[in-house]
mmCIF file with all atom_site columns, C-alpha atoms in Angstrom:
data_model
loop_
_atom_site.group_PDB
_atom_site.id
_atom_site.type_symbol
_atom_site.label_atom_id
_atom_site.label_alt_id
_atom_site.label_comp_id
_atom_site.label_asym_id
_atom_site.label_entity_id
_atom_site.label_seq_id
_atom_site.pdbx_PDB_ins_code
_atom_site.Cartn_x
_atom_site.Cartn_y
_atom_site.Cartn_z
_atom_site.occupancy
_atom_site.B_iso_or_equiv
_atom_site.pdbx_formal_charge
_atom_site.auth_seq_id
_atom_site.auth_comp_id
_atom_site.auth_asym_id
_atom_site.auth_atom_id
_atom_site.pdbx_PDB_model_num
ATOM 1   C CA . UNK A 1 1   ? 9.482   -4.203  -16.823 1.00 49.00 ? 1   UNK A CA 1
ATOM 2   C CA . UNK A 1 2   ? 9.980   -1.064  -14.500 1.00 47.00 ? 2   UNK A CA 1
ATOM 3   C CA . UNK A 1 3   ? 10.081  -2.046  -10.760 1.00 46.00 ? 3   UNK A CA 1
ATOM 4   C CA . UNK A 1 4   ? 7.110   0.283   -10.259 1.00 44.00 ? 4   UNK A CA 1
ATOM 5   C CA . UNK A 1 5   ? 5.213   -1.466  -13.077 1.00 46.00 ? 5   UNK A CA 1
ATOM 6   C CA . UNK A 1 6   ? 5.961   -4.771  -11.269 1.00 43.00 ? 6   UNK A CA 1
ATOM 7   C CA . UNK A 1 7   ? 4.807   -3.253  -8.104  1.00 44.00 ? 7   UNK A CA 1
ATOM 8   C CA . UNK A 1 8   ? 1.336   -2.195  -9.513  1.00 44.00 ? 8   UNK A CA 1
ATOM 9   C CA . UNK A 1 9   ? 1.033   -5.317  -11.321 1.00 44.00 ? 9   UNK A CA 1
ATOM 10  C CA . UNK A 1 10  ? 1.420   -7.150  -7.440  1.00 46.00 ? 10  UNK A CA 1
ATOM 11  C CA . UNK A 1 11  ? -1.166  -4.457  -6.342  1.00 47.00 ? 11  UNK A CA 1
ATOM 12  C CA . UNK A 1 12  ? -3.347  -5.043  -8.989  1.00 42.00 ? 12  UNK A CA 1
ATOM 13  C CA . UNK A 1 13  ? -3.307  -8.828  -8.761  1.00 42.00 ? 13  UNK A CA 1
ATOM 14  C CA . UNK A 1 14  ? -2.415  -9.614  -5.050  1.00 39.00 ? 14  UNK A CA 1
ATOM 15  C CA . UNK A 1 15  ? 0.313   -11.700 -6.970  1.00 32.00 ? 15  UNK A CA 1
ATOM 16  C CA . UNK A 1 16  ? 3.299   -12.699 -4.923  1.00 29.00 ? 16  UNK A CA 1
ATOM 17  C CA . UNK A 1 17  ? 4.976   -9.811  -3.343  1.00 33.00 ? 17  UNK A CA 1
ATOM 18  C CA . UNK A 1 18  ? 7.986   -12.195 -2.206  1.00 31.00 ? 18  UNK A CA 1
ATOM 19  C CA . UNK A 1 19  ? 9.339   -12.410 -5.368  1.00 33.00 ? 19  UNK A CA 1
ATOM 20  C CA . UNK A 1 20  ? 8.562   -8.759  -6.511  1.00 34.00 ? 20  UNK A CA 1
ATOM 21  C CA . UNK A 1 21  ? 10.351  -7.484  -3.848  1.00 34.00 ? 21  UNK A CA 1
ATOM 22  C CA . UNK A 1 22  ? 13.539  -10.082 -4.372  1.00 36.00 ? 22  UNK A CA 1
ATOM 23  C CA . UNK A 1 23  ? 13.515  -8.641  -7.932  1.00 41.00 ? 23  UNK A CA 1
ATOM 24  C CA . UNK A 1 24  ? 14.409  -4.951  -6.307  1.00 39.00 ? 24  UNK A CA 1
ATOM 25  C CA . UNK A 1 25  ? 18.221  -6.420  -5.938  1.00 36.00 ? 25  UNK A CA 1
ATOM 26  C CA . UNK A 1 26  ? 19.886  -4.113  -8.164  1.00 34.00 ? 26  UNK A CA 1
ATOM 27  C CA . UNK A 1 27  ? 17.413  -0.932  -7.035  1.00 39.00 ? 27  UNK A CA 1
ATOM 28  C CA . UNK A 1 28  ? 17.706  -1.043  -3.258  1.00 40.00 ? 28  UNK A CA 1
ATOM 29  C CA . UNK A 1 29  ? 18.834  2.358   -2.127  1.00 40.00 ? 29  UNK A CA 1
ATOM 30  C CA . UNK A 1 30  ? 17.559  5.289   -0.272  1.00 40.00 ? 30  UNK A CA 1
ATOM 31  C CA . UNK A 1 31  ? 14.267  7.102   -1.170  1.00 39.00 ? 31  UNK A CA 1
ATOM 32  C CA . UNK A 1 32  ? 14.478  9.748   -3.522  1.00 36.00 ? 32  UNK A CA 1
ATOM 33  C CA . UNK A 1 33  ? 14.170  13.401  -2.187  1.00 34.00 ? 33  UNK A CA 1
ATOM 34  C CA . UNK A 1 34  ? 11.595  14.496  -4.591  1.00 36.00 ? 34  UNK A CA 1
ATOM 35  C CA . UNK A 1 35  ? 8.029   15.315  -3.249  1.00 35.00 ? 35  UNK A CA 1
ATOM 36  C CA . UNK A 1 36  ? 5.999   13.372  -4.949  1.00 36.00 ? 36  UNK A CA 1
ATOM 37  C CA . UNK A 1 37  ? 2.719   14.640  -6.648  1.00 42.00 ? 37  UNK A CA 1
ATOM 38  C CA . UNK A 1 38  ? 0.190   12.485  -4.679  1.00 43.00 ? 38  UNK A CA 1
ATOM 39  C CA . UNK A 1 39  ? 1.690   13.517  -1.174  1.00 41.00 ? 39  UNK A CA 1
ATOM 40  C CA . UNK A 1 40  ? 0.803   17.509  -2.296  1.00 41.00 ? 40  UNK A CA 1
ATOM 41  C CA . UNK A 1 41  ? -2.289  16.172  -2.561  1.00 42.00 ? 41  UNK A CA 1
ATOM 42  C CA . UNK A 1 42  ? -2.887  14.796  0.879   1.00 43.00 ? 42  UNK A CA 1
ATOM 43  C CA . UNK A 1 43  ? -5.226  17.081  3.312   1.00 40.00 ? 43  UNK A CA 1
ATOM 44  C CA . UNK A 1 44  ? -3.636  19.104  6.017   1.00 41.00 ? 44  UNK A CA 1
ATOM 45  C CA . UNK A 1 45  ? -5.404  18.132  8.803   1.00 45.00 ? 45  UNK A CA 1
ATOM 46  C CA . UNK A 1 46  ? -5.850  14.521  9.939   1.00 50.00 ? 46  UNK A CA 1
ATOM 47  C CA . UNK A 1 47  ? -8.785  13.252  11.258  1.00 69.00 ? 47  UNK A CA 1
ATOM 48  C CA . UNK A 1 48  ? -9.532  10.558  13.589  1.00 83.00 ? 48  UNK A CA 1
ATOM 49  C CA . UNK A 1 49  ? -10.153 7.358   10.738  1.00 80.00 ? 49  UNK A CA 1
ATOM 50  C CA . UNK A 1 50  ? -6.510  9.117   8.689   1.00 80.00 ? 50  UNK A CA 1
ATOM 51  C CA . UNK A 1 51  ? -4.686  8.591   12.104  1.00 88.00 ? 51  UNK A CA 1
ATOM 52  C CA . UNK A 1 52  ? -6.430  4.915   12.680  1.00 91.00 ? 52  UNK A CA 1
ATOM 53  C CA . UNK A 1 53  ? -4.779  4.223   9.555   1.00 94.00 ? 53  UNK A CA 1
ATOM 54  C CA . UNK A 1 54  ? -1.580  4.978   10.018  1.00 96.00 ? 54  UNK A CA 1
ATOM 55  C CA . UNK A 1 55  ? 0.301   2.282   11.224  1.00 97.00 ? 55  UNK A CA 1
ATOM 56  C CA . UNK A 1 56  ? 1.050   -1.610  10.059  1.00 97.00 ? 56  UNK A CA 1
ATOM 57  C CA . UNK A 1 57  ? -1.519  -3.735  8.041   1.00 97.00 ? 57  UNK A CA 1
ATOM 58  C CA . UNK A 1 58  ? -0.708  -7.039  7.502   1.00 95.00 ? 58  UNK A CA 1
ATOM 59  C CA . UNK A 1 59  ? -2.711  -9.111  5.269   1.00 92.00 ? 59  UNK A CA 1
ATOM 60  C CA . UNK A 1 60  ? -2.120  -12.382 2.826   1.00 85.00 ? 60  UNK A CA 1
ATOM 61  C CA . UNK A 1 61  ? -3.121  -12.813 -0.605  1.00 76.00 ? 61  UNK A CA 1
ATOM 62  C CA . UNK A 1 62  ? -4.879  -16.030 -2.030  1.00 71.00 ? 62  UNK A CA 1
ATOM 63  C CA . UNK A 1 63  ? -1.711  -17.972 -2.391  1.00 72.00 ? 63  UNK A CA 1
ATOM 64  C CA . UNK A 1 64  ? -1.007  -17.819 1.278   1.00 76.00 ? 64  UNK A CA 1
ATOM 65  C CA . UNK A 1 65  ? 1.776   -15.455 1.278   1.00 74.00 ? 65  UNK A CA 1
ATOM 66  C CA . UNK A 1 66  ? 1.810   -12.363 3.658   1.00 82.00 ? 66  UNK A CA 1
ATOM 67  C CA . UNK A 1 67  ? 2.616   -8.846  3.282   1.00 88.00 ? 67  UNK A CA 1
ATOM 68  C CA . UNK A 1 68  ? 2.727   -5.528  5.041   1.00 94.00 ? 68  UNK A CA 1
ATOM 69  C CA . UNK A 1 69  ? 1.632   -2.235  4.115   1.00 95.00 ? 69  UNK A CA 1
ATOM 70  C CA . UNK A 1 70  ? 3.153   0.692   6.424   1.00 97.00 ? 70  UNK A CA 1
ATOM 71  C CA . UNK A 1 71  ? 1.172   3.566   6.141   1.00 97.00 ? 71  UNK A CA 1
ATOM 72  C CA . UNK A 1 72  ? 3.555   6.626   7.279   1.00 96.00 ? 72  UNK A CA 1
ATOM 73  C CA . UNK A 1 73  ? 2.624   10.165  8.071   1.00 94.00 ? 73  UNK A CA 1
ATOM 74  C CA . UNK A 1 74  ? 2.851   13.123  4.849   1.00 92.00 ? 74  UNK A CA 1
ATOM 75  C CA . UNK A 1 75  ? 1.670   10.485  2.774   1.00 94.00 ? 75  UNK A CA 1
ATOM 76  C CA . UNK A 1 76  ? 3.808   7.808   2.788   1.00 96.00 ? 76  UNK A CA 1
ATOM 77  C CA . UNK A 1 77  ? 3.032   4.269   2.267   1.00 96.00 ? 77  UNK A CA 1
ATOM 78  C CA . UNK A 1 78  ? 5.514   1.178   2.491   1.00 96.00 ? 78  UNK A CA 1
ATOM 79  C CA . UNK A 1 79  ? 4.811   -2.647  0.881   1.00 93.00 ? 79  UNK A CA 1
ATOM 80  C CA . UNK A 1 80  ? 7.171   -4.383  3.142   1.00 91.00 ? 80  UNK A CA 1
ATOM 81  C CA . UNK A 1 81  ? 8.244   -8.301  2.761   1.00 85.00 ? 81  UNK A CA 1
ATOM 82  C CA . UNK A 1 82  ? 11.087  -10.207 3.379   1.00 80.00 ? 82  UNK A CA 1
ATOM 83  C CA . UNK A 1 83  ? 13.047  -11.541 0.127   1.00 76.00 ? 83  UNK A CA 1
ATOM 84  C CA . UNK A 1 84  ? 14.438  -15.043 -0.134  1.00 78.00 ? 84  UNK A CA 1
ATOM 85  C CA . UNK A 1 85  ? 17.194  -14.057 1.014   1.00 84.00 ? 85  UNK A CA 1
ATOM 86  C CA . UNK A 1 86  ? 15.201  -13.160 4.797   1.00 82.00 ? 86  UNK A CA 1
ATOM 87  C CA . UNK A 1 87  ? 16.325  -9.302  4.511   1.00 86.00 ? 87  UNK A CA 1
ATOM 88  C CA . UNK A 1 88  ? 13.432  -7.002  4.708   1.00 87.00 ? 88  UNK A CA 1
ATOM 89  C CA . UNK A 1 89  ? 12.705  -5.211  1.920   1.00 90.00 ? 89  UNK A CA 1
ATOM 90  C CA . UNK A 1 90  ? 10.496  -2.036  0.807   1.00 93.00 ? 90  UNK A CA 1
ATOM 91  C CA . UNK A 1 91  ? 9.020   -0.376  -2.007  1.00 93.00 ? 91  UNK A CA 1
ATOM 92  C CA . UNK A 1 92  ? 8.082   3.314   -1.173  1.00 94.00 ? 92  UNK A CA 1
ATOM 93  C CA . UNK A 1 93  ? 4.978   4.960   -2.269  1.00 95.00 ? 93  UNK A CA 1
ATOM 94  C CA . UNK A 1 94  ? 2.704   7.587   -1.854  1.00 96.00 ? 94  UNK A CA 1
ATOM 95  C CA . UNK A 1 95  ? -0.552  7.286   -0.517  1.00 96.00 ? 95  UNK A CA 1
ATOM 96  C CA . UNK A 1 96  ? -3.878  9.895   -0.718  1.00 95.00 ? 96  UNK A CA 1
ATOM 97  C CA . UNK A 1 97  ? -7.091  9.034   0.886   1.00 95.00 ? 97  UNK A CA 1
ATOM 98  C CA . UNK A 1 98  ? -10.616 10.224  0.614   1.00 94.00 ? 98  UNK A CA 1
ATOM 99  C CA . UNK A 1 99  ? -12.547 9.393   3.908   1.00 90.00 ? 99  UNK A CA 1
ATOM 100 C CA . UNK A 1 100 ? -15.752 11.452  2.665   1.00 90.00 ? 100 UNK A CA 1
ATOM 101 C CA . UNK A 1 101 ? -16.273 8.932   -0.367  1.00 92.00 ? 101 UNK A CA 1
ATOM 102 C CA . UNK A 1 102 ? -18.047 4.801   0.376   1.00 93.00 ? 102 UNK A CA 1
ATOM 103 C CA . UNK A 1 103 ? -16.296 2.889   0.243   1.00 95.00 ? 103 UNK A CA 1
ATOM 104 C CA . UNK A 1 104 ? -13.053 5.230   1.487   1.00 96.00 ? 104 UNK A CA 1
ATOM 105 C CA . UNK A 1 105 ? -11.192 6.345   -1.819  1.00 97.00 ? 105 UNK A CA 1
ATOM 106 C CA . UNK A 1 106 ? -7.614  5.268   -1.683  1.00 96.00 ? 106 UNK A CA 1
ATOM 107 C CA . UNK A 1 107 ? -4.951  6.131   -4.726  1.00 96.00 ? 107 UNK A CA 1
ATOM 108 C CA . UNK A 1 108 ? -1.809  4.743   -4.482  1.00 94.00 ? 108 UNK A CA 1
ATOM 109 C CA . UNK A 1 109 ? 1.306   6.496   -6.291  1.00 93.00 ? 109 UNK A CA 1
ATOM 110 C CA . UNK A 1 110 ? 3.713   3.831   -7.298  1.00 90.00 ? 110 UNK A CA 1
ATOM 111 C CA . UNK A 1 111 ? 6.014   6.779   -9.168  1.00 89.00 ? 111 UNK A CA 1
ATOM 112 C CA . UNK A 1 112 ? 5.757   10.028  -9.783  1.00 88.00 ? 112 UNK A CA 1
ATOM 113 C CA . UNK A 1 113 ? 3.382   9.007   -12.962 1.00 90.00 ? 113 UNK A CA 1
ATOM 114 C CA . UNK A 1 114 ? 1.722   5.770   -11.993 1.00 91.00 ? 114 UNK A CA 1
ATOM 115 C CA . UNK A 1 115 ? -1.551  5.904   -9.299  1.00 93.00 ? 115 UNK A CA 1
ATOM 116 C CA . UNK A 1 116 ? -3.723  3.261   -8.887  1.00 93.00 ? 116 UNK A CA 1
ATOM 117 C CA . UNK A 1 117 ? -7.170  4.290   -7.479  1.00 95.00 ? 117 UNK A CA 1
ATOM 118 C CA . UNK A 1 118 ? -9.113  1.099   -5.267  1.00 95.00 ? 118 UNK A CA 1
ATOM 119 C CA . UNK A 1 119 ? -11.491 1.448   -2.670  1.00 97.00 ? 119 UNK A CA 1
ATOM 120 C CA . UNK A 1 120 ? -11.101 0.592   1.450   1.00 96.00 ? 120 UNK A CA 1
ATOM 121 C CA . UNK A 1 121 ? -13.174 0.542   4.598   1.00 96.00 ? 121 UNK A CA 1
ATOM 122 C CA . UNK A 1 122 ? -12.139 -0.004  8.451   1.00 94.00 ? 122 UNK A CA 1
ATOM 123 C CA . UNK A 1 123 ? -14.469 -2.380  9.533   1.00 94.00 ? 123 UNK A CA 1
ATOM 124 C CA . UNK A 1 124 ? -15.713 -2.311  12.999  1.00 93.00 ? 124 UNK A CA 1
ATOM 125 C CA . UNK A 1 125 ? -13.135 -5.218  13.957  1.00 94.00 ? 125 UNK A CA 1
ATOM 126 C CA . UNK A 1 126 ? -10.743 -2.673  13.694  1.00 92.00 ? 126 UNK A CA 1
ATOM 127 C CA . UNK A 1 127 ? -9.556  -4.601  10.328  1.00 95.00 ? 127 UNK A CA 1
ATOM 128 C CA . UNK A 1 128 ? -9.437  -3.328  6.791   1.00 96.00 ? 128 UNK A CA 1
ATOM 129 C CA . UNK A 1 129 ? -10.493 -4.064  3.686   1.00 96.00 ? 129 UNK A CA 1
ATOM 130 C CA . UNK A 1 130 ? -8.840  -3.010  0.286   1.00 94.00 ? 130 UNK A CA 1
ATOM 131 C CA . UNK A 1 131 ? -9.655  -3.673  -3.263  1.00 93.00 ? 131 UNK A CA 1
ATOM 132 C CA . UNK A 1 132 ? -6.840  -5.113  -4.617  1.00 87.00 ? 132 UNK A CA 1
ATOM 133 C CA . UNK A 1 133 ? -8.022  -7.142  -7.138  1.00 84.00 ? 133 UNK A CA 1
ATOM 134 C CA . UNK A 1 134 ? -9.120  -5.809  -10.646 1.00 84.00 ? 134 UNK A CA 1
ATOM 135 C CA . UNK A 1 135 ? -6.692  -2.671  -9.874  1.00 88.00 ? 135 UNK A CA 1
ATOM 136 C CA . UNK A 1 136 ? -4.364  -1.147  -12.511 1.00 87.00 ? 136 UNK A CA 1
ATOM 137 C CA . UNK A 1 137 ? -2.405  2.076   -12.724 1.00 90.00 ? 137 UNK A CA 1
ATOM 138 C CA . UNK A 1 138 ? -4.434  4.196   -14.531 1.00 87.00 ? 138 UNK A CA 1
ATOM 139 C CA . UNK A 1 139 ? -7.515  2.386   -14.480 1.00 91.00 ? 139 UNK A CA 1
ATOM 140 C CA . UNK A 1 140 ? -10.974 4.071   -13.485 1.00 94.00 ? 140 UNK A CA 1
ATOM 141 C CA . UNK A 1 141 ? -11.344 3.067   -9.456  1.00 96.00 ? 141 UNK A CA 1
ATOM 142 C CA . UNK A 1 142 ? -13.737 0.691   -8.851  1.00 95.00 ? 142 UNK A CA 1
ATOM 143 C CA . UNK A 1 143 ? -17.282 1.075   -7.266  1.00 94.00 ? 143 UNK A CA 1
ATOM 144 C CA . UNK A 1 144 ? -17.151 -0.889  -4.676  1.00 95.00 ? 144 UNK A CA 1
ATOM 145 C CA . UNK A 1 145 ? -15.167 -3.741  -2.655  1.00 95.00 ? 145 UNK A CA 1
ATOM 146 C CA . UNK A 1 146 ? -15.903 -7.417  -3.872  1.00 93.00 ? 146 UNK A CA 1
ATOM 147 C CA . UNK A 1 147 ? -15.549 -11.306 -2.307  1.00 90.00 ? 147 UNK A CA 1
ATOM 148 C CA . UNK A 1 148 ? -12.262 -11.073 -3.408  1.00 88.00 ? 148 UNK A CA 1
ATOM 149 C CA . UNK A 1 149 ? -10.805 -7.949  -1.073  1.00 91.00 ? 149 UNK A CA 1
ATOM 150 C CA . UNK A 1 150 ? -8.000  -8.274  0.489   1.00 92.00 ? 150 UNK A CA 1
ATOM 151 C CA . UNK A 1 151 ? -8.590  -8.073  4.428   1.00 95.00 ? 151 UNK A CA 1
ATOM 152 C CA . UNK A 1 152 ? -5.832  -6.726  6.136   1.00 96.00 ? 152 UNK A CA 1
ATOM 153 C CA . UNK A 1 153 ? -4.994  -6.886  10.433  1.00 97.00 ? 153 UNK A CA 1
ATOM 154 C CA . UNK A 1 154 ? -3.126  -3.785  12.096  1.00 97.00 ? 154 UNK A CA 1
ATOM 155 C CA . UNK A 1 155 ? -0.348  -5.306  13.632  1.00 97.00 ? 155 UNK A CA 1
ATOM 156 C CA . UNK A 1 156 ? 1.442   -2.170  14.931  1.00 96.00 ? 156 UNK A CA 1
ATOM 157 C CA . UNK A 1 157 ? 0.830   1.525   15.507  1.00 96.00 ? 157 UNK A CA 1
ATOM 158 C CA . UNK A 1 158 ? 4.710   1.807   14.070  1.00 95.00 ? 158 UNK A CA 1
ATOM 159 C CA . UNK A 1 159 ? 5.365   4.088   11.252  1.00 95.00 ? 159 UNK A CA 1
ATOM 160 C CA . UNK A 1 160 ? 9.075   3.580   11.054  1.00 94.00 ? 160 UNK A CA 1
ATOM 161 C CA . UNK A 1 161 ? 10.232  0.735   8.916   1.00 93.00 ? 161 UNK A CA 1
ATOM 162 C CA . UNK A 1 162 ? 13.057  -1.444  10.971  1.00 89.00 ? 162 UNK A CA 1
ATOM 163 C CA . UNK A 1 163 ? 16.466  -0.227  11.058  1.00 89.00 ? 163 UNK A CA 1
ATOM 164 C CA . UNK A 1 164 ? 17.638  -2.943  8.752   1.00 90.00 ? 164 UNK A CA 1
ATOM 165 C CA . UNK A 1 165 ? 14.845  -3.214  5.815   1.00 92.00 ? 165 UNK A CA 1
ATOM 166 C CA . UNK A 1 166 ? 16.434  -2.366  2.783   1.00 91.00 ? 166 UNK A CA 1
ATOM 167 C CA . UNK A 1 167 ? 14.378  0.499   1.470   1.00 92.00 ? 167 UNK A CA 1
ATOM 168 C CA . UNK A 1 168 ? 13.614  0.758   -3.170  1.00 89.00 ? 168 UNK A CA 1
ATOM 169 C CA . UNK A 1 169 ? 12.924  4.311   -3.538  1.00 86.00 ? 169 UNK A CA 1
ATOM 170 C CA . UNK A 1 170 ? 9.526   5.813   -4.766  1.00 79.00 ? 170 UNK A CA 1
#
C-alpha cells in the first residue's frame, strides 16, 4: 500500500497515526519541489478565519493517541507524530479551504492525485472540529460534522516544523 494511501486511510479512520508514520522509514526525505495541484487552488488573499488556522492543532483520536496537524502558509499542511523510535516525523500535504461553505469545506491533497474532501468549523473556544471519520480519497465530502469529529486544540501559532522532524514528501 502507497504511503499516501496509508495516510488517507489514517485520515479517513482516525486510525493510529503512530504507526503510519513509523511505516515512512524507507520514504523519509525532503519534500518534493513540485507545486502541487491543490495549493494552485488556494485563494490569494487570506482572510482573518484562513490566518486563525494556520498554526498547530493537536487533537487525539478514539484510541487515545495524539497527533498534530501543522497548517503552513501557500497551502501546506503537515500530520506530525513521533515514531517509536521518539524522532518526529511528517507527512506533507496540501491543504485548500472554503470558508464561504457550513460547515467550512476542507480538501486535503495527500498526492498529487489523492484529495479527501471533510468538513471543519472553529468553534468559539477557539478549538476545531474536523470530520475525520467516514472520509476517503475520492469520496463525495460529507454534509455535515457528526458525534464522532475529531476536536482538535491550537497549541502553537508555529508554522515551521522543528529542526529535527524527519519530513516524507507530498
Amino acid at each position: 500500500m502507497s504511503n499516501s494511501k496509508m495516510i488517507g486511510k489514517a485520515i479517513a479512520g482516525g486510525l493510529c497515526f503512530f504507526g503510519i508514520l513509523a511505516s515512512f522509514n524507507a520514504a523519509q526525505g525532503p519534500a518534493s519541489a513540485a507545486a502541487p495541484t491543490i495549493a494552485e487552488a488556494a485563494a490569494p488573499a487570506a482572510s482573518n478565519l484562513d490566518k486563525q488556522l494556520l498554526g498547530q492543532w493537536q487533537g487525539t483520536v478514539p484510541s487515545g493517541q495524539s497527533f498534530t496537524f501543522v497548517f503552513a502558509p501557500e497551502g501546506k499542511l503537515f500530520l506530525m507524530a513521533k515514531g517509536p523510535d521518539g524522532a518526529a516525523r511528517a507527512k506533507e500535504m496540501r491543504y485548500k479551504v472554503n470558508l464561504g461553505q457550513k460547515p467550512m469545506h476542507l480538501d486535503v491533497g495527500l498526492s498529487s492525485t489523492e484529495i479527501v474532501q471533510t468538513v471543519f468549523e472553529l468553534t468559539p473556544e477557539g478549538q476545531m472540529r474536523l470530520q475525520l471519520q467516514g472520509t476517503n480519497p475520492g469520496q463525495a465530502r460529507p454534509n455535515s460534522l457528526n458525534e464522532q469529529a475529531t476536536v482538535f486544540k491550537k497549541v502553537s501559532e508555529a508554522t515551521a516544523l522543528p529542526a529535527d522532524t524527519q519530513v516524507i514528501g507530498y
